[in-house]
Amino acid sequence: MSENSTYPAPSLARPLDRPAAPPRARREPMFPEGPAPDPAGSHHERRIRSFQPRRSRVTAGQGDALRRLWPQWGLDVDGMRRLDLGELFGDPALPVVLEIGFGMGEATAQMAAADPGTGILACDVHTPGQGHLLGLAERNGLKNVRVANGDAIILLREMLAPDALAGIRVFFPDPWPKKRHHKRRLIQPEFLSLAAARLAPGGVLHCATDWEPYAEQMLEVLSAAPEFENTQPDGGFAPRPEFRPLTRFESQGLDKGHVVRDLMFRRR
């Protein structure tokens, strides 16, 4: 640009008529009465986690469900209190199953509808899925679903009493396929000891995966756990029970040639 140009020279100064931006404050939560971004905060140790939070957009319907239903049917896994499951579900006699990782919640809602006599405490960290499951529960009149936000290990260890659960379901956990990530897999001896302590005698730990190497590791680790016994007389994998719905995710895996394995082990 020549020195005789009529265009003003660029300036780094802020125009006088534009107010200065205030200092950037901590972002306000999207759902003030809903799930917290990090409910356990710094209350508990930082350790290797078996889950990777997924970031995706919350739809208008999911957001509406979170705003309206979270105060009634949701809870944060803060590790600071012991849950009374009878009070949480409004029925002290209701057997409760913990589901760890439920995705978008379609299978959870189907299982809850098919078995209204069992409470499902569904734990995940995926906000869109939490909203979707709450919406499904409302639309289908499901009174036996509660949604927990946070780390299932903290929920089991800090917030549930011994023998509190009738069952634990771990369907299609992250397989962490790379060898250097195997330490992140959920089904490990330490987890099984904790799970057994929270299961009532006879309670079933039910796992499912479409990653064959992980299935083999699950079978090996579960078979070696002294607190559990395989429900299958031959000591192998279990057939898919009718109560576990065939999900869209599972169907896609089957179409790709994946083999889905179920494992059902009972607390001794």
Short mmCIF file of N, CA, C and O in Angstrom, two decimals, residues 160-240:
data_model
loop_
_atom_site.label_atom_id
_atom_site.label_comp_id
_atom_site.label_asym_id
_atom_site.label_seq_id
_atom_site.Cartn_x
_atom_site.Cartn_y
_atom_site.Cartn_z
N LEU A 160 -21.24 -47.45 47.18
CA LEU A 160 -22.15 -48.60 47.30
C LEU A 160 -21.72 -49.48 48.46
O LEU A 160 -20.53 -49.71 48.68
N ALA A 161 -22.70 -49.98 49.17
CA ALA A 161 -22.43 -50.83 50.33
C ALA A 161 -22.07 -52.25 49.89
O ALA A 161 -22.42 -52.68 48.78
N PRO A 162 -21.38 -53.01 50.73
CA PRO A 162 -21.14 -54.41 50.41
C PRO A 162 -22.45 -55.16 50.16
O PRO A 162 -23.46 -54.90 50.81
N ASP A 163 -22.40 -56.06 49.18
CA ASP A 163 -23.55 -56.92 48.85
C ASP A 163 -24.77 -56.13 48.37
O ASP A 163 -25.89 -56.63 48.42
N ALA A 164 -24.57 -54.91 47.88
CA ALA A 164 -25.71 -54.05 47.54
C ALA A 164 -26.35 -54.40 46.21
O ALA A 164 -27.52 -54.07 45.98
N LEU A 165 -25.61 -55.06 45.31
CA LEU A 165 -26.07 -55.24 43.94
C LEU A 165 -26.50 -56.67 43.64
O LEU A 165 -25.87 -57.63 44.10
N ALA A 166 -27.55 -56.79 42.84
CA ALA A 166 -27.99 -58.10 42.36
C ALA A 166 -27.21 -58.53 41.13
O ALA A 166 -27.17 -59.72 40.79
N GLY A 167 -26.58 -57.58 40.44
CA GLY A 167 -25.82 -57.91 39.25
C GLY A 167 -25.02 -56.71 38.77
O GLY A 167 -25.29 -55.57 39.16
N ILE A 168 -24.03 -56.98 37.94
CA ILE A 168 -23.24 -55.95 37.27
C ILE A 168 -23.15 -56.32 35.81
O ILE A 168 -22.87 -57.47 35.46
N ARG A 169 -23.40 -55.33 34.93
CA ARG A 169 -23.34 -55.55 33.48
C ARG A 169 -22.28 -54.64 32.87
O ARG A 169 -22.28 -53.43 33.13
N VAL A 170 -21.42 -55.24 32.10
CA VAL A 170 -20.38 -54.50 31.39
C VAL A 170 -20.46 -54.92 29.93
O VAL A 170 -19.87 -55.93 29.53
N PHE A 171 -21.22 -54.18 29.14
CA PHE A 171 -21.46 -54.54 27.75
C PHE A 171 -20.60 -53.67 26.83
O PHE A 171 -20.71 -52.45 26.84
N PHE A 172 -19.76 -54.32 26.05
CA PHE A 172 -18.93 -53.68 25.03
C PHE A 172 -18.08 -52.54 25.60
O PHE A 172 -18.14 -51.41 25.13
N PRO A 173 -17.28 -52.85 26.63
CA PRO A 173 -16.35 -51.83 27.13
C PRO A 173 -15.27 -51.57 26.10
O PRO A 173 -15.04 -52.37 25.19
N ASP A 174 -14.59 -50.44 26.25
CA ASP A 174 -13.50 -50.11 25.35
C ASP A 174 -12.46 -51.23 25.40
O ASP A 174 -11.94 -51.55 26.47
N PRO A 175 -12.13 -51.84 24.24
CA PRO A 175 -11.19 -52.96 24.27
C PRO A 175 -9.73 -52.54 24.40
O PRO A 175 -8.88 -53.39 24.65
N TRP A 176 -9.44 -51.26 24.19
CA TRP A 176 -8.05 -50.79 24.23
C TRP A 176 -7.16 -51.79 23.50
O TRP A 176 -6.36 -52.50 24.11
N PRO A 177 -7.29 -51.87 22.18
CA PRO A 177 -6.65 -52.95 21.42
C PRO A 177 -5.12 -52.92 21.40
O PRO A 177 -4.50 -53.98 21.29
N LYS A 178 -4.52 -51.73 21.53
CA LYS A 178 -3.06 -51.67 21.50
C LYS A 178 -2.47 -52.26 22.78
O LYS A 178 -2.96 -51.99 23.88
N LYS A 179 -1.42 -53.03 22.64
CA LYS A 179 -0.85 -53.74 23.79
C LYS A 179 -0.45 -52.78 24.90
O LYS A 179 -0.65 -53.08 26.09
N ARG A 180 0.08 -51.63 24.55
CA ARG A 180 0.52 -50.70 25.57
C ARG A 180 -0.64 -50.09 26.36
O ARG A 180 -0.44 -49.47 27.41
N HIS A 181 -1.86 -50.27 25.84
CA HIS A 181 -3.05 -49.75 26.51
C HIS A 181 -3.82 -50.83 27.27
O HIS A 181 -4.86 -50.53 27.86
N HIS A 182 -3.36 -52.07 27.25
CA HIS A 182 -4.10 -53.14 27.91
C HIS A 182 -4.31 -52.87 29.40
O HIS A 182 -5.28 -53.35 29.99
N LYS A 183 -3.41 -52.11 30.00
CA LYS A 183 -3.56 -51.79 31.42
C LYS A 183 -4.80 -50.95 31.68
O LYS A 183 -5.25 -50.82 32.84
N ARG A 184 -5.37 -50.36 30.63
CA ARG A 184 -6.58 -49.55 30.78
C ARG A 184 -7.86 -50.39 30.73
O ARG A 184 -8.95 -49.86 31.00
N ARG A 185 -7.76 -51.63 30.34
CA ARG A 185 -8.96 -52.46 30.26
C ARG A 185 -9.61 -52.60 31.64
O ARG A 185 -8.94 -52.76 32.66
N LEU A 186 -10.93 -52.57 31.65
CA LEU A 186 -11.66 -52.59 32.92
C LEU A 186 -11.58 -53.94 33.61
O LEU A 186 -11.42 -54.01 34.84
N ILE A 187 -11.73 -55.02 32.85
CA ILE A 187 -11.80 -56.35 33.46
C ILE A 187 -10.39 -56.81 33.82
O ILE A 187 -9.67 -57.39 33.01
N GLN A 188 -10.02 -56.51 35.06
CA GLN A 188 -8.73 -56.85 35.64
C GLN A 188 -8.98 -57.46 37.02
O GLN A 188 -10.06 -57.29 37.59
N PRO A 189 -7.99 -58.16 37.59
CA PRO A 189 -8.21 -58.77 38.91
C PRO A 189 -8.66 -57.78 39.98
O PRO A 189 -9.53 -58.11 40.81
N GLU A 190 -8.11 -56.57 39.98
CA GLU A 190 -8.49 -55.59 41.01
C GLU A 190 -9.96 -55.20 40.89
O GLU A 190 -10.66 -55.07 41.89
N PHE A 191 -10.42 -55.02 39.64
CA PHE A 191 -11.83 -54.69 39.45
C PHE A 191 -12.73 -55.83 39.90
O PHE A 191 -13.78 -55.61 40.51
N LEU A 192 -12.34 -57.06 39.61
CA LEU A 192 -13.17 -58.20 39.97
C LEU A 192 -13.30 -58.34 41.48
O LEU A 192 -14.38 -58.69 41.99
N SER A 193 -12.24 -58.07 42.23
CA SER A 193 -12.33 -58.12 43.69
C SER A 193 -13.31 -57.08 44.21
O SER A 193 -14.11 -57.34 45.11
N LEU A 194 -13.25 -55.88 43.64
CA LEU A 194 -14.17 -54.81 44.04
C LEU A 194 -15.60 -55.17 43.66
O LEU A 194 -16.53 -54.99 44.46
N ALA A 195 -15.79 -55.67 42.44
CA ALA A 195 -17.14 -56.04 41.98
C ALA A 195 -17.73 -57.13 42.87
O ALA A 195 -18.91 -57.07 43.24
N ALA A 196 -16.91 -58.12 43.22
CA ALA A 196 -17.41 -59.21 44.06
C ALA A 196 -17.84 -58.70 45.43
O ALA A 196 -18.84 -59.18 46.00
N ALA A 197 -17.13 -57.71 45.96
CA ALA A 197 -17.47 -57.18 47.27
C ALA A 197 -18.79 -56.43 47.27
O ALA A 197 -19.45 -56.30 48.31
N ARG A 198 -19.20 -55.91 46.11
CA ARG A 198 -20.45 -55.16 46.04
C ARG A 198 -21.62 -56.01 45.54
O ARG A 198 -22.77 -55.60 45.66
N LEU A 199 -21.33 -57.18 45.00
CA LEU A 199 -22.38 -58.09 44.58
C LEU A 199 -22.88 -58.92 45.77
O LEU A 199 -22.08 -59.38 46.59
N ALA A 200 -24.18 -59.12 45.83
CA ALA A 200 -24.72 -60.06 46.80
C ALA A 200 -24.31 -61.47 46.40
O ALA A 200 -24.07 -61.75 45.22
N PRO A 201 -24.20 -62.39 47.36
CA PRO A 201 -23.90 -63.78 46.99
C PRO A 201 -24.90 -64.29 45.94
O PRO A 201 -26.10 -64.10 46.07
N GLY A 202 -24.38 -64.90 44.90
CA GLY A 202 -25.21 -65.35 43.80
C GLY A 202 -25.42 -64.32 42.72
O GLY A 202 -25.96 -64.64 41.65
N GLY A 203 -25.01 -63.07 42.96
CA GLY A 203 -25.12 -62.04 41.94
C GLY A 203 -24.22 -62.33 40.76
O GLY A 203 -23.14 -62.92 40.90
N VAL A 204 -24.64 -61.89 39.57
CA VAL A 204 -23.95 -62.24 38.34
C VAL A 204 -23.26 -61.03 37.74
O VAL A 204 -23.86 -59.96 37.60
N LEU A 205 -21.99 -61.21 37.38
CA LEU A 205 -21.26 -60.25 36.58
C LEU A 205 -21.36 -60.70 35.13
O LEU A 205 -20.89 -61.78 34.78
N HIS A 206 -21.99 -59.89 34.29
CA HIS A 206 -22.25 -60.24 32.89
C HIS A 206 -21.48 -59.28 32.00
O HIS A 206 -21.71 -58.07 32.03
N CYS A 207 -20.56 -59.82 31.23
CA CYS A 207 -19.76 -59.02 30.30
C CYS A 207 -20.07 -59.45 28.87
O CYS A 207 -20.43 -60.62 28.62
N ALA A 208 -19.90 -58.54 27.95
CA ALA A 208 -20.04 -58.86 26.52
C ALA A 208 -19.05 -58.01 25.75
O ALA A 208 -18.84 -56.83 26.07
N THR A 209 -18.44 -58.59 24.73
CA THR A 209 -17.50 -57.86 23.88
C THR A 209 -17.47 -58.49 22.50
O THR A 209 -17.74 -59.68 22.34
N ASP A 210 -17.14 -57.66 21.51
CA ASP A 210 -16.97 -58.17 20.15
C ASP A 210 -15.50 -58.13 19.74
O ASP A 210 -15.18 -58.28 18.57
N TRP A 211 -14.63 -57.96 20.72
CA TRP A 211 -13.19 -57.96 20.45
C TRP A 211 -12.61 -59.27 20.99
O TRP A 211 -12.47 -59.44 22.19
N GLU A 212 -12.32 -60.19 20.09
CA GLU A 212 -11.97 -61.55 20.49
C GLU A 212 -10.78 -61.61 21.46
O GLU A 212 -10.85 -62.35 22.46
N PRO A 213 -9.69 -60.87 21.23
CA PRO A 213 -8.59 -60.94 22.21
C PRO A 213 -9.00 -60.50 23.62
O PRO A 213 -8.54 -61.05 24.61
N TYR A 214 -9.87 -59.49 23.68
CA TYR A 214 -10.35 -59.04 24.99
C TYR A 214 -11.26 -60.10 25.60
O TYR A 214 -11.21 -60.35 26.82
N ALA A 215 -12.07 -60.74 24.79
CA ALA A 215 -12.93 -61.81 25.30
C ALA A 215 -12.10 -62.93 25.92
O ALA A 215 -12.43 -63.45 27.00
N GLU A 216 -11.01 -63.30 25.26
CA GLU A 216 -10.15 -64.35 25.80
C GLU A 216 -9.52 -63.91 27.12
O GLU A 216 -9.40 -64.70 28.06
N GLN A 217 -9.10 -62.63 27.18
CA GLN A 217 -8.52 -62.15 28.43
C GLN A 217 -9.57 -62.13 29.54
O GLN A 217 -9.29 -62.51 30.68
N MET A 218 -10.78 -61.67 29.21
CA MET A 218 -11.85 -61.68 30.20
C MET A 218 -12.08 -63.08 30.76
O MET A 218 -12.20 -63.27 31.98
N LEU A 219 -12.15 -64.05 29.87
CA LEU A 219 -12.40 -65.42 30.31
C LEU A 219 -11.28 -65.92 31.21
O LEU A 219 -11.52 -66.57 32.24
N GLU A 220 -10.06 -65.61 30.84
CA GLU A 220 -8.91 -66.04 31.64
C GLU A 220 -8.93 -65.40 33.02
O GLU A 220 -8.74 -66.08 34.05
N VAL A 221 -9.15 -64.08 33.07
CA VAL A 221 -9.09 -63.37 34.34
C VAL A 221 -10.27 -63.76 35.23
O VAL A 221 -10.11 -63.98 36.44
N LEU A 222 -11.46 -63.86 34.64
CA LEU A 222 -12.63 -64.25 35.43
C LEU A 222 -12.52 -65.68 35.95
O LEU A 222 -12.89 -65.98 37.09
N SER A 223 -12.00 -66.57 35.13
CA SER A 223 -11.87 -67.97 35.55
C SER A 223 -10.88 -68.11 36.69
O SER A 223 -10.99 -69.05 37.50
N ALA A 224 -9.91 -67.20 36.77
CA ALA A 224 -8.91 -67.27 37.83
C ALA A 224 -9.34 -66.55 39.10
O ALA A 224 -8.67 -66.67 40.13
N ALA A 225 -10.44 -65.79 39.05
CA ALA A 225 -10.88 -65.02 40.21
C ALA A 225 -11.54 -65.94 41.23
O ALA A 225 -12.55 -66.60 40.91
N PRO A 226 -11.03 -66.03 42.44
CA PRO A 226 -11.59 -66.97 43.41
C PRO A 226 -13.00 -66.60 43.86
O PRO A 226 -13.73 -67.47 44.36
N GLU A 227 -13.40 -65.33 43.66
CA GLU A 227 -14.73 -64.91 44.13
C GLU A 227 -15.84 -65.31 43.18
O GLU A 227 -17.02 -65.20 43.52
N PHE A 228 -15.50 -65.76 41.95
CA PHE A 228 -16.50 -66.03 40.93
C PHE A 228 -16.44 -67.46 40.42
O PHE A 228 -15.39 -68.11 40.46
N GLU A 229 -17.58 -67.90 39.91
CA GLU A 229 -17.66 -69.19 39.22
C GLU A 229 -18.42 -69.00 37.92
O GLU A 229 -19.36 -68.21 37.84
N ASN A 230 -17.99 -69.68 36.90
CA ASN A 230 -18.62 -69.58 35.58
C ASN A 230 -20.00 -70.22 35.63
O ASN A 230 -20.17 -71.32 36.17
N THR A 231 -20.98 -69.55 35.05
CA THR A 231 -22.32 -70.14 34.99
C THR A 231 -22.41 -71.24 33.95
O THR A 231 -23.40 -71.99 33.94
N GLN A 232 -21.40 -71.35 33.08
CA GLN A 232 -21.41 -72.38 32.04
C GLN A 232 -20.67 -73.62 32.52
O GLN A 232 -19.51 -73.54 32.93
N PRO A 233 -21.34 -74.78 32.48
CA PRO A 233 -20.69 -76.00 32.98
C PRO A 233 -19.38 -76.33 32.27
O PRO A 233 -18.48 -76.92 32.89
N ASP A 234 -19.28 -75.94 31.00
CA ASP A 234 -18.06 -76.27 30.27
C ASP A 234 -16.95 -75.25 30.51
O ASP A 234 -15.84 -75.40 29.97
N GLY A 235 -17.22 -74.22 31.31
CA GLY A 235 -16.20 -73.25 31.63
C GLY A 235 -15.90 -72.26 30.53
O GLY A 235 -14.89 -71.56 30.59
N GLY A 236 -16.77 -72.16 29.52
CA GLY A 236 -16.50 -71.28 28.39
C GLY A 236 -17.41 -70.07 28.36
O GLY A 236 -17.95 -69.62 29.38
N PHE A 237 -17.59 -69.56 27.14
CA PHE A 237 -18.45 -68.40 26.95
C PHE A 237 -19.91 -68.81 27.05
O PHE A 237 -20.28 -69.97 26.84
N ALA A 238 -20.76 -67.83 27.36
CA ALA A 238 -22.20 -68.07 27.50
C ALA A 238 -22.90 -67.65 26.21
O ALA A 238 -22.46 -66.73 25.52
N PRO A 239 -24.00 -68.32 25.86
CA PRO A 239 -24.81 -67.82 24.75
C PRO A 239 -25.46 -66.48 25.14
O PRO A 239 -25.67 -66.22 26.33
N ARG A 240 -25.72 -65.64 24.15
CA ARG A 240 -26.36 -64.36 24.46
C ARG A 240 -27.74 -64.61 25.07
O ARG A 240 -28.59 -65.22 24.45
#
